[in-house]
Structure formats: C-alpha cells, structure tokens
C-alpha cells in the first residue's frame, strides 16, 4: 500500500501546474526541447486544422479534424477555441520486462478546448502530447446532453504530409489480416494501409504514423485521399457503427514518431509512454524466456494438430521435447494440438475447441509432473479459430486449467479471414467482427484480465495490432500480427528483406512472436528458406519478444549444435537496446544488454544484397575487456545456394574503444555475444 502511495505522489509531482489561457487561433505549442511543434488553427467556415513541424520544417501541412456520425450531424466546422491548457510532465518509469528497464516520459501537454458555434454546441478537446521525438494527439469528449450516445461512422482526421517521400506499408482490410509483405512506394502512391506506416520524407526525415492505447475503439487504417494526404479509415463494426460510445469518451492517440533516421524511429518510447501504467499489479511470476515446441513439424505438414496417425501432441513426443529443453537449458515447451476441437476444419471454426480437455493421447497430468521434475514449463495453446465469444465463455475454465498444470504462458490464435471473427450476443444473435474492430479491442482486454486472474501471460497470434498496451496489461507479452517464420515453410516464402522491413514497421508496435531459429533452413517438402544460418541467429537479437521460440525440431538442432549454442546463450529480457545503424528494408544492426548482467548481444540482418555493417563498440563498459563470440556468414554464404549453411564461428577480445565490421552475405546476418573477461 505504502509503495503505491509513493509512486502516485511521484507521478503527481512530475506534472507542473497547468497554464490556462484564453486563446485566439492559431495556437501553438512546442516539445520540451523545442524540436517538435503543433499549431491548431482554422480554415474557411471555422474548420479546425492542425499542423506539425520539426526543427522549424513542416512535417504535416494543415490537416483536418472531425467526425462523421451515423445518427447526428457531422462535426468538422463552425468551431471555435474556448481556451488552451499547457503543462509539462517528466517521469521515469520501470518496465517489468522489455527492451529497456527504465523509460523516461518527458512531454508537454497541450489541450485545445473547442466548441461548435451552432445550436448543437458540442464541445471537445484536442489533446496533444509533444515529445522531442514526435507527437501524439487524441480527441476527448466530455459527457454532454447533445452526445449522450455517440455512433461514429468515420473519423475525419487527416495527415497531410508536407512533402512526398517513400512509404513502407501493408494493405488494410484484406482477407489475410496483418500478414502481407510490405509495399515500398512513393507516399503519393499509397493505397489503404494498416499502421504503422513508415515514411522517409524527401528531405530524409523519417516518420512513423500509428496509434497508441487502442482500447474500446476500432483500429485506424489510413487511406490516401489525394497528393500526400492520408485520412483515418476506421475498422467496421458488425451490426453496429464503427465505434459506439456513451457519456464521456476519448479516441486512442494518433501518433507520429519523427526522427533523423530509421534508427531514431526504433529508439523512441513515445508509444509506450502514451499508454497508461500497469493496471494489473505484480508481474514477478512471469519469466521471460525461450521455448521449443511441438510446432514446426505441423507447419511443415509432417504432423497434425488433429487426432490421428500424424498427431503431434502425443505424450511420447512431448516428453522428448521436454527432455531436449531440459538438456539445453531452454525453460519452456509449447504444445499445439493438445486439446479436443481440432479434428474438423478448424480454420475459422473454433466451436469445438475445449481448452480444458486434452486428447486421449496427451496425458496432461503426467506431462505436467514430468515437466516439473525436469525444471521445464509447458506453454499452453488456445486456438480459437476466430470463435471469440466461445473463447470468452470458457475463459475461466481455460485459464484455471492452465494454472492447475503449471502453465504460466499461453499462446492464443484467431485463425480466420479478416472480418470473420464470431461474436455471439447474449440473445444468441451471431455477428462477424473484424480482428481490429472495437469489439475485439475490448475482447483482448478481457483476455488480459481473465488470464491475469490465474497468473497467466499470453502471446496472441492473428491479433489486433500492437499499440503499447503491454505497459497497461503487462501479461500481454507478445503477439504475431505480421508474416512470421511459418511463411518460410510454405510456398511464397518471406524474402530476404522482410526482417529489415519488420524492424522499422511492425516492430514499432512492440514485441513480435516471429519464431526464429530454423537452423535446418528447410520448410515443407524440403524447400529452402531464403536465409543464411547466421541470419537465423541474428533474429534473436533483431526481432524482440520476451518469449522467443527456437522453432526447429530437436532432431534438426542435433545436427547444428555449434550454431545452436548462440540460441542457448541468448537471453530474451534486456536492460538496454541500441539500434546502431539501419535503413528500412535494407539492413539493421541492434545491440542489447542482458537484464541483470554485463553481457551484450548484437544482431545484424541484411537483405538480398551482400553488404558490410560497421559499428563502434562504445556501448560496452569502458576499461573492461570482453570476449566477442562471433557467428557470421561464411565467405561463400548465400541464401540462394546450399552455402546458405556456411557459417564461421570465431572469437576476438575487444574493448569499448574498438570498432567491428561484419560482412553480411546475400540473405545473411551476423550474431555476436560479448562476455566480460573476469
Ligand atoms: C497460426 C499461428 O501463427 C501458428 O503459429 C499456429 O501454429 C497456427 N495458427 C495454429 O494455431
Ligand atoms: Ca531492400
């Protein structure tokens, strides 16, 4: 109790007293270091517009604000400012797990209070939080007689970029949800895109457009209207408007991270900072860590989730995986297909799924005891097939069952086409929801609360996009939400540039369960993965998740033990992260410091071209010597030939004064462990 009171007091101290002002348009405010500024003014007919600039250069030209409602007049003109409020905030907070232990949250808040001049007289606030590396803003509506119930048809928020540039984006509203490759086009050629959209403006400035704290609202895609102007396009509701609200409400934060280069985008904490602090409480029971699992053989089509001769999740198979994990110091074993419900066509049909009933050939009690004896934990799996209400109906039994079997991490899934999530209302009426609609945004919070009750963390596949909610609900530890390793099993594999795209787009959302480490470099029917072996190791540092799979099978790892050593050594929880260099879709080098340790790890990945990455080792502690254990592409390594397996493992003694140059093969990468010389 005392601890909570102290941290509340600290948080309050961090706020300077607000300054109220009677204001005449346009009104302007600047970030604490004077780098980013916003202006709110009006165009003809009293239409509010906001603009954003950085170091005096325009990033967003005047961009419109407003809403269309299904049952009330639109709100976008005949509006005036009634006052502004400005205050400064500066606080450093701690993450229970993550890429950084401490996060500084330093911003200037600028609220612009607005009122319609018409008879409706609706009032609202546009609330900006200005950071030196970007801006977030949201609409805030107090409860008011003319808006007791709000039914949003569309949000009219625009992002009118002041220059053209290059944009990396995935199409929105298509059947395969978030699982598309990135398009690289002119900003002025963008279609309808999921966020984050990453843009390199003509002058080199990098911008990532996204949203933070997506709760009780529908996900925002953006569609280009004309020129360089994008406009919000909200995800549909099912049998109801895109968004419904009662009384007072706010939108999620609309966010722009703005930086000199791609690395600067990744280094921003803006999105986490725009989320509310931990609402759950103690997370000490959650241990970040790696897992192997009964999985890759299913993805390759050699085993099945369903019962029958190819069933993967048998007691004997799982015991072998537990033995392997225990022998290799891997703390967790995922098992998919362990429960009743997979036998029919489970894709988009999860009505048979029972997350408290194992199949006859999976001896849950025996395996729980065996895992415990071996010091390993099982990772649970709840594939809903998109039957989200059916899942909610068994939350309590499902998470209790997990807890009763010593399971503290559950992987969840929503495999069905976009727009095909099944919601069933209490009266039995069925609706087809979108994965990113308002109802699903609330569903995921319900999962977090239901799982937390039993001290279970979850990793959602086919999820809603990440918007930093792991700060508020820290048991939501990871998610998929892009094309992961599984695509490397099938035809139409991820191209070599995929991960260099992910780091500067999808990874700005937060952790991704990518499932790296397929050292056999082989997918279904013996097909070759478009990667070198060293790149598979690099992904453990480059693609962040607190729970990370070693996705290949024990039999395959047995054939690649020297390289597997890096997977054994690499941790999944970090006190510090530095992006040392990178260009979107081309290459990236990231160094991370292990939590509670002096060890650093480094990963570099490239694209289809051969290149070198050079960086200083000034992240190491000065005056200390380190052994660098280097796993790099062999001189002949190439993702297009059998030499994709060519890897050199070597050691060097280094200090913080040194620099390092590593060659990345076509489709290649490099991984380094820096361990202190005692
Ligand atoms: C898709 C997930 O991404 C994959 O990891 C999982 O094995 C299948 N769904 C089945 O749940
Ligand atoms: Ca490229």
mmCIF file of C-alpha atoms in Angstrom, residues 48-383:
data_model
loop_
_atom_site.group_PDB
_atom_site.id
_atom_site.type_symbol
_atom_site.label_atom_id
_atom_site.label_comp_id
_atom_site.label_asym_id
_atom_site.label_seq_id
_atom_site.Cartn_x
_atom_site.Cartn_y
_atom_site.Cartn_z
ATOM 1 C CA UNK A 48 -10.211 23.162 -37.359
ATOM 2 C CA UNK A 49 -6.869 22.047 -38.794
ATOM 3 C CA UNK A 50 -3.644 21.065 -37.066
ATOM 4 C CA UNK A 51 -0.123 21.059 -38.420
ATOM 5 C CA UNK A 52 3.163 19.605 -37.169
ATOM 6 C CA UNK A 53 6.699 20.783 -37.722
ATOM 7 C CA UNK A 54 10.133 19.662 -36.599
ATOM 8 C CA UNK A 55 13.123 21.951 -36.195
ATOM 9 C CA UNK A 56 11.077 24.624 -37.978
ATOM 10 C CA UNK A 57 10.383 22.468 -41.062
ATOM 11 C CA UNK A 58 6.798 21.434 -41.818
ATOM 12 C CA UNK A 59 6.060 17.702 -41.457
ATOM 13 C CA UNK A 60 2.266 17.867 -41.654
ATOM 14 C CA UNK A 61 0.615 20.741 -43.517
ATOM 15 C CA UNK A 62 -2.750 21.885 -42.111
ATOM 16 C CA UNK A 63 -4.725 18.659 -41.697
ATOM 17 C CA UNK A 64 -8.413 18.435 -40.917
ATOM 18 C CA UNK A 65 -10.010 17.091 -37.771
ATOM 19 C CA UNK A 66 -13.525 15.827 -37.132
ATOM 20 C CA UNK A 67 -16.078 13.016 -37.198
ATOM 21 C CA UNK A 68 -18.977 11.637 -39.175
ATOM 22 C CA UNK A 69 -21.724 10.130 -37.033
ATOM 23 C CA UNK A 70 -24.423 7.703 -38.143
ATOM 24 C CA UNK A 71 -27.186 9.492 -36.264
ATOM 25 C CA UNK A 72 -26.088 13.075 -35.759
ATOM 26 C CA UNK A 73 -24.738 15.942 -37.819
ATOM 27 C CA UNK A 74 -21.051 15.704 -38.695
ATOM 28 C CA UNK A 75 -18.607 17.570 -36.539
ATOM 29 C CA UNK A 76 -15.944 19.360 -38.566
ATOM 30 C CA UNK A 77 -16.789 23.084 -38.955
ATOM 31 C CA UNK A 78 -18.285 26.131 -37.291
ATOM 32 C CA UNK A 79 -15.982 25.509 -34.383
ATOM 33 C CA UNK A 80 -14.046 27.929 -32.184
ATOM 34 C CA UNK A 81 -11.407 27.725 -29.485
ATOM 35 C CA UNK A 82 -12.630 28.379 -25.948
ATOM 36 C CA UNK A 83 -9.213 28.090 -24.283
ATOM 37 C CA UNK A 84 -5.992 26.124 -24.040
ATOM 38 C CA UNK A 85 -4.150 24.381 -21.253
ATOM 39 C CA UNK A 86 -0.442 23.609 -21.189
ATOM 40 C CA UNK A 87 1.576 21.606 -18.708
ATOM 41 C CA UNK A 88 4.866 19.755 -18.541
ATOM 42 C CA UNK A 89 5.394 16.181 -17.436
ATOM 43 C CA UNK A 90 8.662 14.370 -16.724
ATOM 44 C CA UNK A 91 8.850 10.978 -15.099
ATOM 45 C CA UNK A 92 10.962 7.845 -15.404
ATOM 46 C CA UNK A 93 9.202 4.523 -15.005
ATOM 47 C CA UNK A 94 10.293 0.891 -14.945
ATOM 48 C CA UNK A 95 9.203 -1.943 -17.209
ATOM 49 C CA UNK A 96 8.679 -5.366 -15.593
ATOM 50 C CA UNK A 97 10.218 -6.871 -18.762
ATOM 51 C CA UNK A 98 11.219 -5.356 -22.051
ATOM 52 C CA UNK A 99 13.877 -3.856 -24.278
ATOM 53 C CA UNK A 100 14.755 -1.154 -21.742
ATOM 54 C CA UNK A 101 14.423 -1.245 -17.951
ATOM 55 C CA UNK A 102 13.859 2.488 -17.483
ATOM 56 C CA UNK A 103 11.773 4.662 -19.715
ATOM 57 C CA UNK A 104 11.731 8.433 -19.499
ATOM 58 C CA UNK A 105 8.394 10.040 -20.263
ATOM 59 C CA UNK A 106 9.025 13.719 -20.901
ATOM 60 C CA UNK A 107 6.415 15.715 -22.740
ATOM 61 C CA UNK A 108 4.490 18.954 -22.898
ATOM 62 C CA UNK A 109 0.757 18.522 -22.859
ATOM 63 C CA UNK A 110 -1.237 20.997 -24.889
ATOM 64 C CA UNK A 111 -5.021 20.823 -24.727
ATOM 65 C CA UNK A 112 -7.059 22.900 -27.113
ATOM 66 C CA UNK A 113 -10.669 23.224 -25.958
ATOM 67 C CA UNK A 114 -13.143 23.629 -28.803
ATOM 68 C CA UNK A 115 -16.851 24.370 -29.155
ATOM 69 C CA UNK A 116 -19.297 24.317 -32.020
ATOM 70 C CA UNK A 117 -20.841 27.707 -32.683
ATOM 71 C CA UNK A 118 -24.088 26.099 -33.933
ATOM 72 C CA UNK A 119 -27.197 25.326 -31.890
ATOM 73 C CA UNK A 120 -25.821 21.839 -31.115
ATOM 74 C CA UNK A 121 -22.918 23.488 -29.313
ATOM 75 C CA UNK A 122 -20.933 20.258 -28.909
ATOM 76 C CA UNK A 123 -17.673 20.661 -27.008
ATOM 77 C CA UNK A 124 -14.470 18.646 -27.229
ATOM 78 C CA UNK A 125 -10.746 18.901 -26.678
ATOM 79 C CA UNK A 126 -7.853 18.021 -28.941
ATOM 80 C CA UNK A 127 -5.162 16.946 -26.532
ATOM 81 C CA UNK A 128 -1.576 16.922 -27.820
ATOM 82 C CA UNK A 129 1.445 15.393 -26.112
ATOM 83 C CA UNK A 130 4.572 16.857 -27.581
ATOM 84 C CA UNK A 131 7.803 14.906 -27.338
ATOM 85 C CA UNK A 132 11.160 15.792 -28.813
ATOM 86 C CA UNK A 133 10.806 12.682 -30.997
ATOM 87 C CA UNK A 134 7.202 13.066 -32.074
ATOM 88 C CA UNK A 135 3.666 13.847 -31.095
ATOM 89 C CA UNK A 136 0.535 12.028 -30.017
ATOM 90 C CA UNK A 137 -2.905 13.563 -30.009
ATOM 91 C CA UNK A 138 -6.386 12.404 -29.252
ATOM 92 C CA UNK A 139 -9.923 13.744 -29.128
ATOM 93 C CA UNK A 140 -11.528 13.999 -25.699
ATOM 94 C CA UNK A 141 -15.283 14.410 -25.370
ATOM 95 C CA UNK A 142 -16.809 15.231 -22.005
ATOM 96 C CA UNK A 143 -20.296 13.857 -21.344
ATOM 97 C CA UNK A 144 -22.841 16.337 -22.763
ATOM 98 C CA UNK A 145 -26.585 16.448 -23.463
ATOM 99 C CA UNK A 146 -26.205 16.507 -27.255
ATOM 100 C CA UNK A 147 -23.912 13.475 -27.249
ATOM 101 C CA UNK A 148 -25.348 11.058 -24.702
ATOM 102 C CA UNK A 149 -24.818 8.218 -27.189
ATOM 103 C CA UNK A 150 -22.220 8.562 -29.908
ATOM 104 C CA UNK A 151 -22.221 6.441 -33.064
ATOM 105 C CA UNK A 152 -19.159 7.065 -35.177
ATOM 106 C CA UNK A 153 -19.419 6.412 -38.908
ATOM 107 C CA UNK A 154 -15.898 7.671 -39.619
ATOM 108 C CA UNK A 155 -13.116 9.696 -38.098
ATOM 109 C CA UNK A 156 -12.104 12.548 -40.398
ATOM 110 C CA UNK A 157 -8.590 13.020 -39.039
ATOM 111 C CA UNK A 158 -6.127 13.806 -41.808
ATOM 112 C CA UNK A 159 -2.359 13.508 -42.058
ATOM 113 C CA UNK A 160 -1.416 15.880 -44.878
ATOM 114 C CA UNK A 161 2.314 15.300 -45.304
ATOM 115 C CA UNK A 162 4.109 18.452 -46.352
ATOM 116 C CA UNK A 163 6.445 16.571 -48.693
ATOM 117 C CA UNK A 164 6.344 13.402 -50.726
ATOM 118 C CA UNK A 165 8.651 10.556 -49.763
ATOM 119 C CA UNK A 166 8.997 6.776 -49.720
ATOM 120 C CA UNK A 167 6.454 4.794 -47.736
ATOM 121 C CA UNK A 168 6.598 1.218 -46.412
ATOM 122 C CA UNK A 169 3.112 -0.136 -45.835
ATOM 123 C CA UNK A 170 0.857 -3.186 -45.745
ATOM 124 C CA UNK A 171 -2.610 -3.158 -47.338
ATOM 125 C CA UNK A 172 -5.534 -2.923 -44.907
ATOM 126 C CA UNK A 173 -8.886 -4.750 -44.848
ATOM 127 C CA UNK A 174 -7.775 -7.702 -46.992
ATOM 128 C CA UNK A 175 -8.561 -11.314 -46.086
ATOM 129 C CA UNK A 176 -5.162 -12.254 -44.651
ATOM 130 C CA UNK A 177 -5.304 -9.641 -41.871
ATOM 131 C CA UNK A 178 -1.837 -8.281 -40.953
ATOM 132 C CA UNK A 179 0.010 -10.988 -42.877
ATOM 133 C CA UNK A 180 1.148 -9.198 -46.017
ATOM 134 C CA UNK A 181 4.579 -8.264 -47.248
ATOM 135 C CA UNK A 182 5.498 -4.594 -47.165
ATOM 136 C CA UNK A 183 4.948 -2.392 -50.187
ATOM 137 C CA UNK A 184 7.598 0.212 -50.854
ATOM 138 C CA UNK A 185 6.046 3.033 -52.892
ATOM 139 C CA UNK A 186 6.017 6.785 -53.128
ATOM 140 C CA UNK A 187 3.909 8.229 -50.316
ATOM 141 C CA UNK A 188 1.846 9.782 -53.099
ATOM 142 C CA UNK A 189 1.087 6.247 -54.386
ATOM 143 C CA UNK A 190 -0.024 4.699 -51.091
ATOM 144 C CA UNK A 191 -3.398 2.923 -51.123
ATOM 145 C CA UNK A 192 -5.239 1.899 -47.960
ATOM 146 C CA UNK A 193 -2.715 0.879 -45.332
ATOM 147 C CA UNK A 194 -2.528 -0.627 -41.887
ATOM 148 C CA UNK A 195 -0.475 1.331 -39.405
ATOM 149 C CA UNK A 196 2.349 1.700 -38.604
ATOM 150 C CA UNK A 197 3.134 3.295 -41.934
ATOM 151 C CA UNK A 198 6.799 4.250 -42.110
ATOM 152 C CA UNK A 199 7.792 7.144 -44.343
ATOM 153 C CA UNK A 200 11.132 8.568 -45.380
ATOM 154 C CA UNK A 201 10.300 12.092 -46.497
ATOM 155 C CA UNK A 202 12.078 13.632 -49.467
ATOM 156 C CA UNK A 203 14.432 15.551 -47.133
ATOM 157 C CA UNK A 204 15.421 12.318 -45.317
ATOM 158 C CA UNK A 205 13.330 12.826 -42.183
ATOM 159 C CA UNK A 206 11.761 9.544 -41.034
ATOM 160 C CA UNK A 207 8.197 9.414 -39.750
ATOM 161 C CA UNK A 208 6.136 6.522 -38.400
ATOM 162 C CA UNK A 209 2.378 7.033 -38.329
ATOM 163 C CA UNK A 210 0.495 4.795 -35.900
ATOM 164 C CA UNK A 211 -1.782 4.849 -32.879
ATOM 165 C CA UNK A 212 -1.327 4.188 -29.157
ATOM 166 C CA UNK A 213 -3.638 2.723 -26.500
ATOM 167 C CA UNK A 214 -6.247 1.185 -28.799
ATOM 168 C CA UNK A 215 -8.966 0.279 -26.294
ATOM 169 C CA UNK A 216 -12.742 0.459 -26.743
ATOM 170 C CA UNK A 217 -12.344 1.912 -30.215
ATOM 171 C CA UNK A 218 -11.835 0.472 -33.651
ATOM 172 C CA UNK A 219 -8.378 0.212 -35.219
ATOM 173 C CA UNK A 220 -7.329 3.004 -37.537
ATOM 174 C CA UNK A 221 -6.067 2.304 -41.035
ATOM 175 C CA UNK A 222 -5.203 5.204 -43.317
ATOM 176 C CA UNK A 223 -6.254 5.783 -46.916
ATOM 177 C CA UNK A 224 -4.679 8.294 -49.264
ATOM 178 C CA UNK A 225 -7.202 10.877 -50.375
ATOM 179 C CA UNK A 226 -5.039 12.920 -52.761
ATOM 180 C CA UNK A 227 -1.429 14.045 -53.090
ATOM 181 C CA UNK A 228 0.411 13.241 -49.865
ATOM 182 C CA UNK A 229 -2.698 13.371 -47.696
ATOM 183 C CA UNK A 230 -3.802 10.319 -45.735
ATOM 184 C CA UNK A 231 -7.047 10.092 -43.822
ATOM 185 C CA UNK A 232 -8.148 7.836 -40.997
ATOM 186 C CA UNK A 233 -10.253 4.871 -42.023
ATOM 187 C CA UNK A 234 -11.702 3.047 -39.055
ATOM 188 C CA UNK A 235 -12.334 -0.692 -38.958
ATOM 189 C CA UNK A 236 -16.028 -1.560 -39.413
ATOM 190 C CA UNK A 237 -18.262 -2.776 -36.614
ATOM 191 C CA UNK A 238 -20.619 -5.739 -37.075
ATOM 192 C CA UNK A 239 -24.315 -4.846 -36.973
ATOM 193 C CA UNK A 240 -23.353 -1.536 -35.421
ATOM 194 C CA UNK A 241 -21.399 1.628 -36.234
ATOM 195 C CA UNK A 242 -17.619 1.603 -36.434
ATOM 196 C CA UNK A 243 -17.465 2.926 -32.875
ATOM 197 C CA UNK A 244 -20.169 3.327 -30.228
ATOM 198 C CA UNK A 245 -19.662 5.386 -27.082
ATOM 199 C CA UNK A 246 -21.713 6.543 -24.134
ATOM 200 C CA UNK A 247 -21.122 9.594 -21.984
ATOM 201 C CA UNK A 248 -17.538 10.892 -21.906
ATOM 202 C CA UNK A 249 -15.045 9.271 -24.285
ATOM 203 C CA UNK A 250 -11.684 9.656 -25.953
ATOM 204 C CA UNK A 251 -10.087 8.260 -29.078
ATOM 205 C CA UNK A 252 -6.797 6.356 -28.968
ATOM 206 C CA UNK A 253 -3.721 8.523 -29.525
ATOM 207 C CA UNK A 254 -2.867 9.252 -33.142
ATOM 208 C CA UNK A 255 0.928 9.150 -33.185
ATOM 209 C CA UNK A 256 3.808 10.402 -35.288
ATOM 210 C CA UNK A 257 7.328 9.403 -34.353
ATOM 211 C CA UNK A 258 9.699 11.762 -36.138
ATOM 212 C CA UNK A 259 13.452 11.184 -36.376
ATOM 213 C CA UNK A 260 16.501 11.941 -38.476
ATOM 214 C CA UNK A 261 16.916 8.310 -39.470
ATOM 215 C CA UNK A 262 15.368 4.851 -39.290
ATOM 216 C CA UNK A 263 17.257 4.005 -36.083
ATOM 217 C CA UNK A 264 15.699 7.032 -34.394
ATOM 218 C CA UNK A 265 12.201 5.676 -35.038
ATOM 219 C CA UNK A 266 13.013 2.450 -33.219
ATOM 220 C CA UNK A 267 14.657 4.232 -30.288
ATOM 221 C CA UNK A 268 11.519 6.254 -29.478
ATOM 222 C CA UNK A 269 9.450 5.387 -26.388
ATOM 223 C CA UNK A 270 6.547 7.574 -27.456
ATOM 224 C CA UNK A 271 4.075 4.755 -27.920
ATOM 225 C CA UNK A 272 4.696 3.059 -24.570
ATOM 226 C CA UNK A 273 4.610 6.447 -22.875
ATOM 227 C CA UNK A 274 1.182 7.233 -24.289
ATOM 228 C CA UNK A 275 -0.261 4.163 -22.600
ATOM 229 C CA UNK A 276 -1.458 4.095 -19.022
ATOM 230 C CA UNK A 277 0.713 2.497 -16.320
ATOM 231 C CA UNK A 278 0.330 -1.131 -15.251
ATOM 232 C CA UNK A 279 -3.275 -1.746 -14.178
ATOM 233 C CA UNK A 280 -2.717 -5.394 -13.266
ATOM 234 C CA UNK A 281 -0.118 -5.336 -10.499
ATOM 235 C CA UNK A 282 2.616 -7.829 -9.658
ATOM 236 C CA UNK A 283 4.273 -9.469 -12.658
ATOM 237 C CA UNK A 284 7.157 -11.148 -10.835
ATOM 238 C CA UNK A 285 5.637 -14.557 -11.638
ATOM 239 C CA UNK A 286 6.237 -14.037 -15.362
ATOM 240 C CA UNK A 287 9.652 -15.216 -16.510
ATOM 241 C CA UNK A 288 10.714 -14.064 -19.985
ATOM 242 C CA UNK A 289 12.413 -16.910 -21.795
ATOM 243 C CA UNK A 290 12.805 -19.154 -24.792
ATOM 244 C CA UNK A 291 10.698 -22.117 -25.809
ATOM 245 C CA UNK A 292 10.870 -25.078 -28.123
ATOM 246 C CA UNK A 293 7.700 -26.755 -29.201
ATOM 247 C CA UNK A 294 5.554 -29.302 -30.918
ATOM 248 C CA UNK A 295 5.029 -26.955 -33.838
ATOM 249 C CA UNK A 296 7.419 -26.805 -36.830
ATOM 250 C CA UNK A 297 6.555 -30.364 -37.878
ATOM 251 C CA UNK A 298 2.897 -29.281 -38.077
ATOM 252 C CA UNK A 299 3.765 -26.162 -40.027
ATOM 253 C CA UNK A 300 5.686 -28.419 -42.426
ATOM 254 C CA UNK A 301 2.685 -30.735 -42.753
ATOM 255 C CA UNK A 302 4.507 -33.752 -41.291
ATOM 256 C CA UNK A 303 2.470 -33.836 -38.084
ATOM 257 C CA UNK A 304 -1.107 -32.742 -37.461
ATOM 258 C CA UNK A 305 -2.927 -30.726 -34.816
ATOM 259 C CA UNK A 306 -5.891 -33.062 -35.266
ATOM 260 C CA UNK A 307 -6.020 -36.545 -33.759
ATOM 261 C CA UNK A 308 -4.999 -39.459 -35.961
ATOM 262 C CA UNK A 309 -1.823 -41.195 -37.143
ATOM 263 C CA UNK A 310 0.087 -37.902 -37.581
ATOM 264 C CA UNK A 311 -0.992 -36.320 -34.288
ATOM 265 C CA UNK A 312 1.946 -34.304 -32.931
ATOM 266 C CA UNK A 313 0.911 -33.600 -29.342
ATOM 267 C CA UNK A 314 1.278 -37.133 -28.028
ATOM 268 C CA UNK A 315 2.624 -37.855 -24.557
ATOM 269 C CA UNK A 316 5.719 -39.525 -26.035
ATOM 270 C CA UNK A 317 6.540 -36.643 -28.397
ATOM 271 C CA UNK A 318 6.056 -34.024 -25.692
ATOM 272 C CA UNK A 319 8.304 -35.974 -23.296
ATOM 273 C CA UNK A 320 11.046 -35.923 -25.944
ATOM 274 C CA UNK A 321 10.681 -32.157 -26.316
ATOM 275 C CA UNK A 322 10.810 -31.749 -22.540
ATOM 276 C CA UNK A 323 13.989 -33.840 -22.431
ATOM 277 C CA UNK A 324 15.558 -31.710 -25.140
ATOM 278 C CA UNK A 325 14.580 -28.438 -23.445
ATOM 279 C CA UNK A 326 15.914 -29.620 -20.084
ATOM 280 C CA UNK A 327 19.193 -30.773 -21.609
ATOM 281 C CA UNK A 328 19.695 -27.499 -23.482
ATOM 282 C CA UNK A 329 18.602 -25.079 -20.746
ATOM 283 C CA UNK A 330 15.512 -23.937 -22.645
ATOM 284 C CA UNK A 331 12.898 -23.162 -19.983
ATOM 285 C CA UNK A 332 9.641 -23.746 -21.898
ATOM 286 C CA UNK A 333 7.960 -26.229 -24.249
ATOM 287 C CA UNK A 334 4.969 -25.165 -26.361
ATOM 288 C CA UNK A 335 2.451 -27.838 -27.279
ATOM 289 C CA UNK A 336 -0.144 -27.221 -30.004
ATOM 290 C CA UNK A 337 -2.951 -29.618 -30.810
ATOM 291 C CA UNK A 338 -3.097 -30.947 -27.227
ATOM 292 C CA UNK A 339 -6.809 -30.285 -26.771
ATOM 293 C CA UNK A 340 -10.082 -31.534 -28.188
ATOM 294 C CA UNK A 341 -11.544 -29.480 -31.054
ATOM 295 C CA UNK A 342 -9.069 -29.711 -33.939
ATOM 296 C CA UNK A 343 -10.432 -32.700 -35.782
ATOM 297 C CA UNK A 344 -12.733 -30.968 -38.256
ATOM 298 C CA UNK A 345 -11.961 -27.914 -40.337
ATOM 299 C CA UNK A 346 -10.604 -25.758 -37.529
ATOM 300 C CA UNK A 347 -9.697 -22.842 -39.810
ATOM 301 C CA UNK A 348 -12.333 -20.263 -38.971
ATOM 302 C CA UNK A 349 -14.308 -22.755 -36.936
ATOM 303 C CA UNK A 350 -13.357 -22.952 -33.282
ATOM 304 C CA UNK A 351 -16.695 -24.034 -31.859
ATOM 305 C CA UNK A 352 -15.395 -27.457 -30.898
ATOM 306 C CA UNK A 353 -12.295 -26.124 -29.139
ATOM 307 C CA UNK A 354 -12.194 -27.086 -25.464
ATOM 308 C CA UNK A 355 -9.232 -25.648 -23.589
ATOM 309 C CA UNK A 356 -9.718 -27.838 -20.544
ATOM 310 C CA UNK A 357 -9.945 -31.183 -22.353
ATOM 311 C CA UNK A 358 -6.816 -32.884 -23.627
ATOM 312 C CA UNK A 359 -6.922 -35.532 -26.323
ATOM 313 C CA UNK A 360 -6.676 -39.179 -25.146
ATOM 314 C CA UNK A 361 -3.065 -39.493 -26.311
ATOM 315 C CA UNK A 362 -1.952 -36.404 -24.342
ATOM 316 C CA UNK A 363 -1.573 -37.303 -20.649
ATOM 317 C CA UNK A 364 -1.774 -33.822 -19.152
ATOM 318 C CA UNK A 365 -1.191 -34.785 -15.526
ATOM 319 C CA UNK A 366 1.782 -36.979 -16.357
ATOM 320 C CA UNK A 367 3.328 -34.328 -18.593
ATOM 321 C CA UNK A 368 2.831 -31.549 -16.045
ATOM 322 C CA UNK A 369 4.611 -33.692 -13.448
ATOM 323 C CA UNK A 370 7.358 -34.727 -15.875
ATOM 324 C CA UNK A 371 7.993 -31.136 -16.950
ATOM 325 C CA UNK A 372 8.151 -30.023 -13.334
ATOM 326 C CA UNK A 373 10.618 -32.764 -12.458
ATOM 327 C CA UNK A 374 12.816 -31.670 -15.374
ATOM 328 C CA UNK A 375 12.614 -27.965 -14.459
ATOM 329 C CA UNK A 376 10.709 -27.087 -17.622
ATOM 330 C CA UNK A 377 7.337 -25.363 -18.065
ATOM 331 C CA UNK A 378 4.754 -26.195 -20.672
ATOM 332 C CA UNK A 379 3.364 -23.330 -22.779
ATOM 333 C CA UNK A 380 -0.361 -23.655 -23.395
ATOM 334 C CA UNK A 381 -2.178 -23.051 -26.650
ATOM 335 C CA UNK A 382 -5.692 -21.717 -27.251
ATOM 336 C CA UNK A 383 -6.558 -21.655 -30.955
#
